[in-house]
CSV table of C-alpha atoms in Angstrom, one decimal:
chain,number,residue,atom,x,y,z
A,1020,UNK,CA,17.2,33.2,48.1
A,1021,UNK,CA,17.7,30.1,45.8
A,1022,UNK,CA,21.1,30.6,44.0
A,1023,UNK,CA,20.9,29.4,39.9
A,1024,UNK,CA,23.3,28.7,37.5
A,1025,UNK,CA,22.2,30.6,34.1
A,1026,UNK,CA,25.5,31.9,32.8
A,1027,UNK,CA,28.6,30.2,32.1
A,1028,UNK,CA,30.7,32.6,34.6
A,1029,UNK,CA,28.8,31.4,37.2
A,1030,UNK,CA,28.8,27.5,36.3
A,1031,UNK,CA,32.7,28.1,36.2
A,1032,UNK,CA,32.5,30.1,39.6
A,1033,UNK,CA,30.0,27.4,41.1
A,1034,UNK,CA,32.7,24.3,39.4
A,1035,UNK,CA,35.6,26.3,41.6
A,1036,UNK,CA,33.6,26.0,44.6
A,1037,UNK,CA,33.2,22.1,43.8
A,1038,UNK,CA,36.8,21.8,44.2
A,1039,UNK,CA,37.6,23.9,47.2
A,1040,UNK,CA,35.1,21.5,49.0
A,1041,UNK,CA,36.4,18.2,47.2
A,1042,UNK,CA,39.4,19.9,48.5
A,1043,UNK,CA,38.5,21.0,52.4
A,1044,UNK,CA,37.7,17.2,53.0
A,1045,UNK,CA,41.2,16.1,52.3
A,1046,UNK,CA,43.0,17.3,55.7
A,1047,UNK,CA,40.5,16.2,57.9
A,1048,UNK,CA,40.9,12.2,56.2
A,1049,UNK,CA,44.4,12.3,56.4
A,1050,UNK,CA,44.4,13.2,59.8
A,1051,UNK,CA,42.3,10.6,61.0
A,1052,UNK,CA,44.0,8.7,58.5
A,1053,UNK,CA,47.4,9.2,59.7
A,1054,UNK,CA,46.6,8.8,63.3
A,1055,UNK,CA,45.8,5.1,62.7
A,1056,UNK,CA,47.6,2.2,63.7
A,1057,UNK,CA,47.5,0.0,60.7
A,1058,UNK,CA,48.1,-3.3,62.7
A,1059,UNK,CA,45.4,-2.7,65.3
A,1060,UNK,CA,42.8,-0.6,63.5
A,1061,UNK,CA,43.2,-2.6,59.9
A,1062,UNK,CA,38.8,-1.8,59.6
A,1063,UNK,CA,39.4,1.7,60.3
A,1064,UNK,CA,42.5,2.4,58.1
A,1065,UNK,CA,40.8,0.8,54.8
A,1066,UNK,CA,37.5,2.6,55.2
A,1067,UNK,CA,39.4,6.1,55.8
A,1068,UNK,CA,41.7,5.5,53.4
A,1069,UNK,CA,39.3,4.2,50.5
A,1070,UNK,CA,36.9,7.5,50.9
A,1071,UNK,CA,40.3,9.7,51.0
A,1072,UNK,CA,41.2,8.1,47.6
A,1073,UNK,CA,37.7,8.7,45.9
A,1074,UNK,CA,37.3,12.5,47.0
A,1075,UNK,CA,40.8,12.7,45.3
A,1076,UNK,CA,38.7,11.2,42.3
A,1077,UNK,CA,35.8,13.3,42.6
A,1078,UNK,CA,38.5,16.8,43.5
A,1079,UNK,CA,39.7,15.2,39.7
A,1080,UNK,CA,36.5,15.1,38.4
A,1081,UNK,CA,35.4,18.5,39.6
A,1082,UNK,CA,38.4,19.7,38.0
A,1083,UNK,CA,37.8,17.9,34.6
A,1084,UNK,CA,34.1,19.4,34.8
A,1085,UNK,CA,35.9,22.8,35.2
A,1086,UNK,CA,38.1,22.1,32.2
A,1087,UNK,CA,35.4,20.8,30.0
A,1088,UNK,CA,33.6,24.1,30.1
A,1089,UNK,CA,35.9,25.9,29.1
A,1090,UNK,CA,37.3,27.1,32.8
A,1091,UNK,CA,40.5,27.1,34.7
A,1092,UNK,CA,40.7,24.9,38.0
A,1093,UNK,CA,42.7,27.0,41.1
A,1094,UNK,CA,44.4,25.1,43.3
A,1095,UNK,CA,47.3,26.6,44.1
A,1096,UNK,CA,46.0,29.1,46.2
A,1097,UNK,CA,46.0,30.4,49.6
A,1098,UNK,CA,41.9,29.9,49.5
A,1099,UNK,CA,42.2,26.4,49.6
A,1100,UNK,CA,43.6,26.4,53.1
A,1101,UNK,CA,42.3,29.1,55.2
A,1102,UNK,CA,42.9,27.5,58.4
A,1103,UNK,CA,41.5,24.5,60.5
A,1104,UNK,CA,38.7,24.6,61.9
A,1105,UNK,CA,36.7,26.0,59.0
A,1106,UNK,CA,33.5,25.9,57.3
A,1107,UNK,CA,32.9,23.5,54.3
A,1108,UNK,CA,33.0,26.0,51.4
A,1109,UNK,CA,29.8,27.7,50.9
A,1110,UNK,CA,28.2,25.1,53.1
A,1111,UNK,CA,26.8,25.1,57.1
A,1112,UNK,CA,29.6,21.7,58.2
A,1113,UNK,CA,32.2,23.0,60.3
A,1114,UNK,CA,35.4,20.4,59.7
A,1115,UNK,CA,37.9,20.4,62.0
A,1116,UNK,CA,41.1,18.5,62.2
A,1117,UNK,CA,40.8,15.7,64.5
A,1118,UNK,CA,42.5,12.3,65.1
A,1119,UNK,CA,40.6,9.0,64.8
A,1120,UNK,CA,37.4,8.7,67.1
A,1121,UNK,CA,33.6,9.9,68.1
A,1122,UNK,CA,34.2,13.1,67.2
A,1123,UNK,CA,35.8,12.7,63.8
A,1124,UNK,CA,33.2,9.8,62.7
A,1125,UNK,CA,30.7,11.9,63.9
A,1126,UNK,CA,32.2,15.4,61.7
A,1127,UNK,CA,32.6,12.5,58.9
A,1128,UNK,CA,28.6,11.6,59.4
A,1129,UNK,CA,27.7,15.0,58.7
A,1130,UNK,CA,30.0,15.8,56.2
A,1131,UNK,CA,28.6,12.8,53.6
A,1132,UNK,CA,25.1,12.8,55.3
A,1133,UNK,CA,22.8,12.1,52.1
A,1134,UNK,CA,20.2,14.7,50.9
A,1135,UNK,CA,17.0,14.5,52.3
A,1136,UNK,CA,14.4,13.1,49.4
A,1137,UNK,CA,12.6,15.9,47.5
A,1138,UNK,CA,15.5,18.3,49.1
A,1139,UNK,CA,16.2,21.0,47.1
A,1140,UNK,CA,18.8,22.5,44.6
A,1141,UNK,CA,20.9,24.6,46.4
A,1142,UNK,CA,24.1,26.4,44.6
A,1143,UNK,CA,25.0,28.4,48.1
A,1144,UNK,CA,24.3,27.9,51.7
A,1145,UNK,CA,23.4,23.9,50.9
A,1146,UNK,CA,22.9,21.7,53.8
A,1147,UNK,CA,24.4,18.3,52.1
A,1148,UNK,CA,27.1,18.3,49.4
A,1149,UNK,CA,24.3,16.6,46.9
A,1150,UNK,CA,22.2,19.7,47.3
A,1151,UNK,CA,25.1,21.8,46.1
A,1152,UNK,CA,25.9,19.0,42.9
A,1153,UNK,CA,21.9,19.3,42.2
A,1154,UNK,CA,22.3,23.1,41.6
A,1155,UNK,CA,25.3,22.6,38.8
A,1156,UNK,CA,23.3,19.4,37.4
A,1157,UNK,CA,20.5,22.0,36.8
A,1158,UNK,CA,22.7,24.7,35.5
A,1159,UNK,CA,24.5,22.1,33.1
A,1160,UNK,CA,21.5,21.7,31.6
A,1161,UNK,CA,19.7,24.9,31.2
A,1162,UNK,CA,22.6,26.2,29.6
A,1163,UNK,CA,22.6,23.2,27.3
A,1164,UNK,CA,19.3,24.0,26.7
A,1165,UNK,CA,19.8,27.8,26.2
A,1166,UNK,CA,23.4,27.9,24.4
A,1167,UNK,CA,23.7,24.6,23.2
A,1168,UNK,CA,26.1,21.3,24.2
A,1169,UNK,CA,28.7,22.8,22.0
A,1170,UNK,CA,29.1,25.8,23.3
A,1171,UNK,CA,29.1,24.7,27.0
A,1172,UNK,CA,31.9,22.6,26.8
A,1173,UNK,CA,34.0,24.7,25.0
A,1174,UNK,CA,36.9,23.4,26.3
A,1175,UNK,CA,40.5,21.6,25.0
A,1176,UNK,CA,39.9,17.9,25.8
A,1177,UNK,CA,44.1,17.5,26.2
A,1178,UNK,CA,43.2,18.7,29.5
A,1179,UNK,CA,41.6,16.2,31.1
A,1180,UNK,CA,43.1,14.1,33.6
A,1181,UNK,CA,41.9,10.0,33.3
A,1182,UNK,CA,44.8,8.6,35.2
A,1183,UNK,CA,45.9,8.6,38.6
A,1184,UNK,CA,47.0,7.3,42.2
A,1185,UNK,CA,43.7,5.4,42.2
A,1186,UNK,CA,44.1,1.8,41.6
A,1187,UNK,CA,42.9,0.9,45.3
A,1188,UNK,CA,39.5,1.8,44.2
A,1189,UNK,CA,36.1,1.0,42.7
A,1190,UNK,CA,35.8,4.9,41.5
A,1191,UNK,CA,36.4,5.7,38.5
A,1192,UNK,CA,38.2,8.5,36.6
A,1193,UNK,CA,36.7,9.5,33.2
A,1194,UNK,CA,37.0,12.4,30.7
A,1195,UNK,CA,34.1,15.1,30.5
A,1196,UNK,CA,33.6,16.3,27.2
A,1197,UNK,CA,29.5,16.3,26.6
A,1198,UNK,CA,26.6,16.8,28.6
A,1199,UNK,CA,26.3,12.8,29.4
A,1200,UNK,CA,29.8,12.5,30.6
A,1201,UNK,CA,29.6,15.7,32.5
A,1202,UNK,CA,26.3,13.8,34.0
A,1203,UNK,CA,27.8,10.7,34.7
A,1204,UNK,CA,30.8,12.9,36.5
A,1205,UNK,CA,28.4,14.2,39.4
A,1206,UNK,CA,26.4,10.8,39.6
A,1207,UNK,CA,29.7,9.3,40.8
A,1208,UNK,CA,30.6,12.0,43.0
A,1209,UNK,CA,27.1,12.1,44.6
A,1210,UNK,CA,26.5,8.2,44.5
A,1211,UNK,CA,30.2,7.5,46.3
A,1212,UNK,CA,29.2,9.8,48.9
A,1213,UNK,CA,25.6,9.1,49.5
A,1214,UNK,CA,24.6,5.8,47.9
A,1215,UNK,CA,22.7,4.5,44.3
A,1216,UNK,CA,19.8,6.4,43.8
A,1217,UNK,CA,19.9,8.4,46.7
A,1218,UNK,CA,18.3,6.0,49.4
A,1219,UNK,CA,20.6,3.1,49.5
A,1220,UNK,CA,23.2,2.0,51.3
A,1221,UNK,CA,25.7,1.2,48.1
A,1222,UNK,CA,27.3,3.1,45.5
A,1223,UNK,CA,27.3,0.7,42.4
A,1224,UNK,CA,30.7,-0.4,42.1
A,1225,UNK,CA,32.2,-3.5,43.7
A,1226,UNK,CA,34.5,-3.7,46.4
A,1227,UNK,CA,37.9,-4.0,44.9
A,1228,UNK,CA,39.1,-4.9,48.4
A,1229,UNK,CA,36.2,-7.5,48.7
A,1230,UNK,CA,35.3,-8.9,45.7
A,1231,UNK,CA,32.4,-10.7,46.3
A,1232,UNK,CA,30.6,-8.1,47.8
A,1233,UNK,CA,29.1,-4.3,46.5
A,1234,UNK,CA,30.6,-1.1,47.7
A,1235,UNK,CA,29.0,0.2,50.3
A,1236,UNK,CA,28.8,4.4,49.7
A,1237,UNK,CA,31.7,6.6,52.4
A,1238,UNK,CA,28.7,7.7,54.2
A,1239,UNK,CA,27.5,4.3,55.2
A,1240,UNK,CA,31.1,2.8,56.1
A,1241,UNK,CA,31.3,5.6,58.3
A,1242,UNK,CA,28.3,4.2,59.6
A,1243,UNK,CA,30.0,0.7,59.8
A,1244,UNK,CA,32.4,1.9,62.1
A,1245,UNK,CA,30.6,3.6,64.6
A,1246,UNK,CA,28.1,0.8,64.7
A,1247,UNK,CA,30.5,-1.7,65.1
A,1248,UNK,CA,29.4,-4.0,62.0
A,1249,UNK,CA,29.0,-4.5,58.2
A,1250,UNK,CA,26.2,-3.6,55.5
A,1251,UNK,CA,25.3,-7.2,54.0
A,1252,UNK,CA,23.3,-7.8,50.9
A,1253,UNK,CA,19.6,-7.0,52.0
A,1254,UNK,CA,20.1,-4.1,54.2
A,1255,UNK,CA,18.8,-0.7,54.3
A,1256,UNK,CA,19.4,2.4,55.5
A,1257,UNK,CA,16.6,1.9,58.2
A,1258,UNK,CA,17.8,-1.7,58.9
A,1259,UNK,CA,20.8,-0.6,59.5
A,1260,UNK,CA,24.2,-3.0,59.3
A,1261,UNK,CA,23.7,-6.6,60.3
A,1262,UNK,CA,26.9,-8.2,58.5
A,1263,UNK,CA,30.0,-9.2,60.4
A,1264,UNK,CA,31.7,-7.6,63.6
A,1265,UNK,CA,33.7,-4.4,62.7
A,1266,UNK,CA,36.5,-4.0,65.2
A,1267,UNK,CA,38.0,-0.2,66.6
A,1268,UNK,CA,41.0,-0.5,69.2
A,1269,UNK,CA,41.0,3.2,70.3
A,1270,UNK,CA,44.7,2.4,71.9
A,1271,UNK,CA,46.0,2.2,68.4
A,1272,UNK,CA,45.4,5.6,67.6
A,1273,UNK,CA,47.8,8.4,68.2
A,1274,UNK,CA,46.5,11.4,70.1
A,1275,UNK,CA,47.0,14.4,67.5
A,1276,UNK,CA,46.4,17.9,69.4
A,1277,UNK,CA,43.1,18.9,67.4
A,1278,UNK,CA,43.5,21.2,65.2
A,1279,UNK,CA,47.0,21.7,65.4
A,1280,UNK,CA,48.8,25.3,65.6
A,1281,UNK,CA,52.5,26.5,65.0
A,1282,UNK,CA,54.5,24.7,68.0
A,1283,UNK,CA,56.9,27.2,69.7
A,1284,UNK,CA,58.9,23.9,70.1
A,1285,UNK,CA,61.9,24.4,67.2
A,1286,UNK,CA,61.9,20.5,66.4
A,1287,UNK,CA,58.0,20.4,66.4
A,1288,UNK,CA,57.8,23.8,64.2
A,1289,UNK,CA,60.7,22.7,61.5
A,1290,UNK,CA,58.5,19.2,61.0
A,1291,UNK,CA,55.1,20.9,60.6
A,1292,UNK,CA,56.9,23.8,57.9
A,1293,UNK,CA,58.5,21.3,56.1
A,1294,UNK,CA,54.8,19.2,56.2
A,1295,UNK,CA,52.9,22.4,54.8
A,1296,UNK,CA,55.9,22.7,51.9
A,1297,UNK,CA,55.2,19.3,50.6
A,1298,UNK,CA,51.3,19.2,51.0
A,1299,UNK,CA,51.7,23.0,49.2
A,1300,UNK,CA,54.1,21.4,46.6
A,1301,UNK,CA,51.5,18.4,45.5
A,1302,UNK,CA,48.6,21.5,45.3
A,1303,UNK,CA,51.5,23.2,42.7
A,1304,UNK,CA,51.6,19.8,41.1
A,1305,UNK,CA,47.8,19.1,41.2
A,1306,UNK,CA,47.2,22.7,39.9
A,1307,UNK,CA,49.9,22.1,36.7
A,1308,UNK,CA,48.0,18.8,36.2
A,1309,UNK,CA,44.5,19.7,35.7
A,1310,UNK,CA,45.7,23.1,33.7
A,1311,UNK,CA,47.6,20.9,30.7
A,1312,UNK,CA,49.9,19.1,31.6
A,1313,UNK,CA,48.0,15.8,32.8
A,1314,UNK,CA,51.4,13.4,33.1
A,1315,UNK,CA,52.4,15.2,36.4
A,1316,UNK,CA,49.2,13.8,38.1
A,1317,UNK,CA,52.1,10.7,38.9
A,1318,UNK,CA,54.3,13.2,40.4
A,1319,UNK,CA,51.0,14.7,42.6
A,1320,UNK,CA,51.1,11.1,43.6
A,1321,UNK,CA,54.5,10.7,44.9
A,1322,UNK,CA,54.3,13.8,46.9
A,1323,UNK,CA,51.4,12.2,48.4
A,1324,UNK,CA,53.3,9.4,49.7
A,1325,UNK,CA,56.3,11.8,51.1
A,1326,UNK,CA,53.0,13.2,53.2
A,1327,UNK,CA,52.4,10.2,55.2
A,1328,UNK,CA,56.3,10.0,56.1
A,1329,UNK,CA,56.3,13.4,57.6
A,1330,UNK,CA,52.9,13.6,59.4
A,1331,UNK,CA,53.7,10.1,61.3
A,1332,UNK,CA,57.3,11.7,62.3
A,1333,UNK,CA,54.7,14.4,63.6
A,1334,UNK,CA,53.1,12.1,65.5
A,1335,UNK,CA,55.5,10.6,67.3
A,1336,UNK,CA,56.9,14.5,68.7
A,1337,UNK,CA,54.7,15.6,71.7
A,1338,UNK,CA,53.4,19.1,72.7
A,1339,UNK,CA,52.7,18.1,76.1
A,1340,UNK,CA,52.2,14.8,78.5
A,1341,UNK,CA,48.3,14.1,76.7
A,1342,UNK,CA,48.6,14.8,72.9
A,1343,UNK,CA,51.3,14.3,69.8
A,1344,UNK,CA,52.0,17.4,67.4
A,1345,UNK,CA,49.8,17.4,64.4
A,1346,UNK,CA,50.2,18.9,61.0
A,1347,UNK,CA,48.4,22.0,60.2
A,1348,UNK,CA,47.6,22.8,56.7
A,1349,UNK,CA,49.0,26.1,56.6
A,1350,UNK,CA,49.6,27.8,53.2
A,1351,UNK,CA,53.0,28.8,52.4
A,1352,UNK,CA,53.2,31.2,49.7
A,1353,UNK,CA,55.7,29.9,46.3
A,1354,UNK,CA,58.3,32.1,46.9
A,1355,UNK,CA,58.8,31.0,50.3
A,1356,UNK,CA,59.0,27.1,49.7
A,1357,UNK,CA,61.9,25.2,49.5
């Protein structure tokens, strides 16, 4: 049975949700992200890397949505990293940790696969992340209609979060305080993912790496990679790319065990505990940001960076003759970090 929003607990509960799956795609980028040679996979490492960077806008912007109606983002919390692999929250997409490759692009595919057209709402059980956004677009507005703009976004504007470690990027980052910002919110989260108006291969921003040409949305550069070439003005979805060569040299990519567990190797163990106590830490950090104190969104950043320093060190210890260690996403409870 269809699953509406008609109360405001259940827009805040539905808003939560929003985040733990702007959240669940983080470890599965980095991952594939870190497992990259930058010198030999340049295509690969600025594709990965530019969707990681705008789900960290749109996590932001699900948590300024949260904030503006008057809710309390979580992300802190042991829910937000259940284990790898797992199921996208409230969704049907499995996501697994995996390094760079078929299966990842593929997991990648499904994970940003646009809606079918006349697809409906759905606020549970969706098949594509846009079906899930359609259901809180509709809530937003019934209860706008119902209650009144006022008293949907009910809450303290010093709370929203408008800057951040995303300068390598087209997306933007902008305050929710009414109905129309609130709107314009999920069009970016949707239209990053899937492309403008639902049906095309761009996302209406420019390419900040590439000035002279348009975005093109995360589910079509995934696209770009496994088809070996770039979207050029005058493609389609159904044309498919027919721009320049897109290069992948799968030597240059390290070969992470997937889904990595708890090594009984002491050196291995130590790295991936003190990973999980800095990836917990910028959660803490993200979680102080988006609950009032919007300055330590820089300090989420720095942590971020610390990340990539420890997850390569992973990568270059070996479990056995075939695959390096991996990170694996574990939550480790505040009392116990160091």
């Amino acid at each position: 049975m269809k699953q509406r929003i008609e109360t405001i607990d259940s827009l805040h509960e539905h808003l939560q949700w929003a985040i733990e799956l702007e959240h669940a795609t983080l470890p599965p980028y980095l991952c594939a992200l870190y497992s990259l040679d930058p010198a030999r996979n340049p295509d690969a490492v600025e594709v990965v890397s530019s969707v990681f960077v705008e789900e960290m806008i749109h996590l932001s912007l699900a948590s300024n949505l949260l904030n503006a109606v008057g809710g309390e983002p979580r992300l802190d919390t042991p829910e937000l990293l259940p284990g790898y692999p797992r199921q996208l929250p409230h969704g049907s997409i499995e996501l697994s940790l995996l390094p760079f490759g078929p299966d990842a692009l593929e997991m990648f595919l499904r994970l940003e696969k646009p809606e079918a057209p006349g697809a409906s709402a759905e606020g549970d059980h969706y098949e594509t992340i846009g079906q899930f956004y359609d259901a809180i677009e509709e809530g937003l507005r019934y209860l706008c209609d119902t209650l009144g703009e006022e008293k949907v976004f009910s809450g303290d504007p010093a709370r929203q979060v408008t800057a951040g470690p995303f300068h390598h990027t087209a997306g933007t980052l902008q305050p929710v305080t009414d109905l129309a910002s609130a709107l314009a919110a999920l069009d970016e989260i949707v239209e990053q993912g899937e492309g403008t108006a639902r049906g095309e291969v761009w996302d209406g921003d420019h390419d900040i790496f590439h000035p002279d040409r348009d975005e093109v949305a995360h589910y079509y550069r995934f696209q770009e990679l496994k088809l070996g070439r770039r979207y050029q003005r005058g493609d389609t979805p159904q044309s498919g790319p027919t721009g320049e060569p897109v290069t992948i040299d799968p030597t240059g990519v390290s070969p992470m065990q997937p889904n990595p567990r708890r090594s009984d190797n002491e050196q291995i163990r130590a790295a991936q505990e003190e990973f999980d106590n800095t990836y917990c830490t910028l959660l803490f950090l993200l979680e102080q940001a988006f609950t009032g104190e919007p300055a330590l969104i820089r300090d989420a950043t720095r942590a971020m960076f610390g990340l990539k320093a420890e997850a390569l060190k992973l990568m270059q210890l070996s479990e056995d003759d075939h695959t390096t260690a991996g990170p694996t996403f574990r939550y480790i409870d505040p009392e116990q970090r160091t």
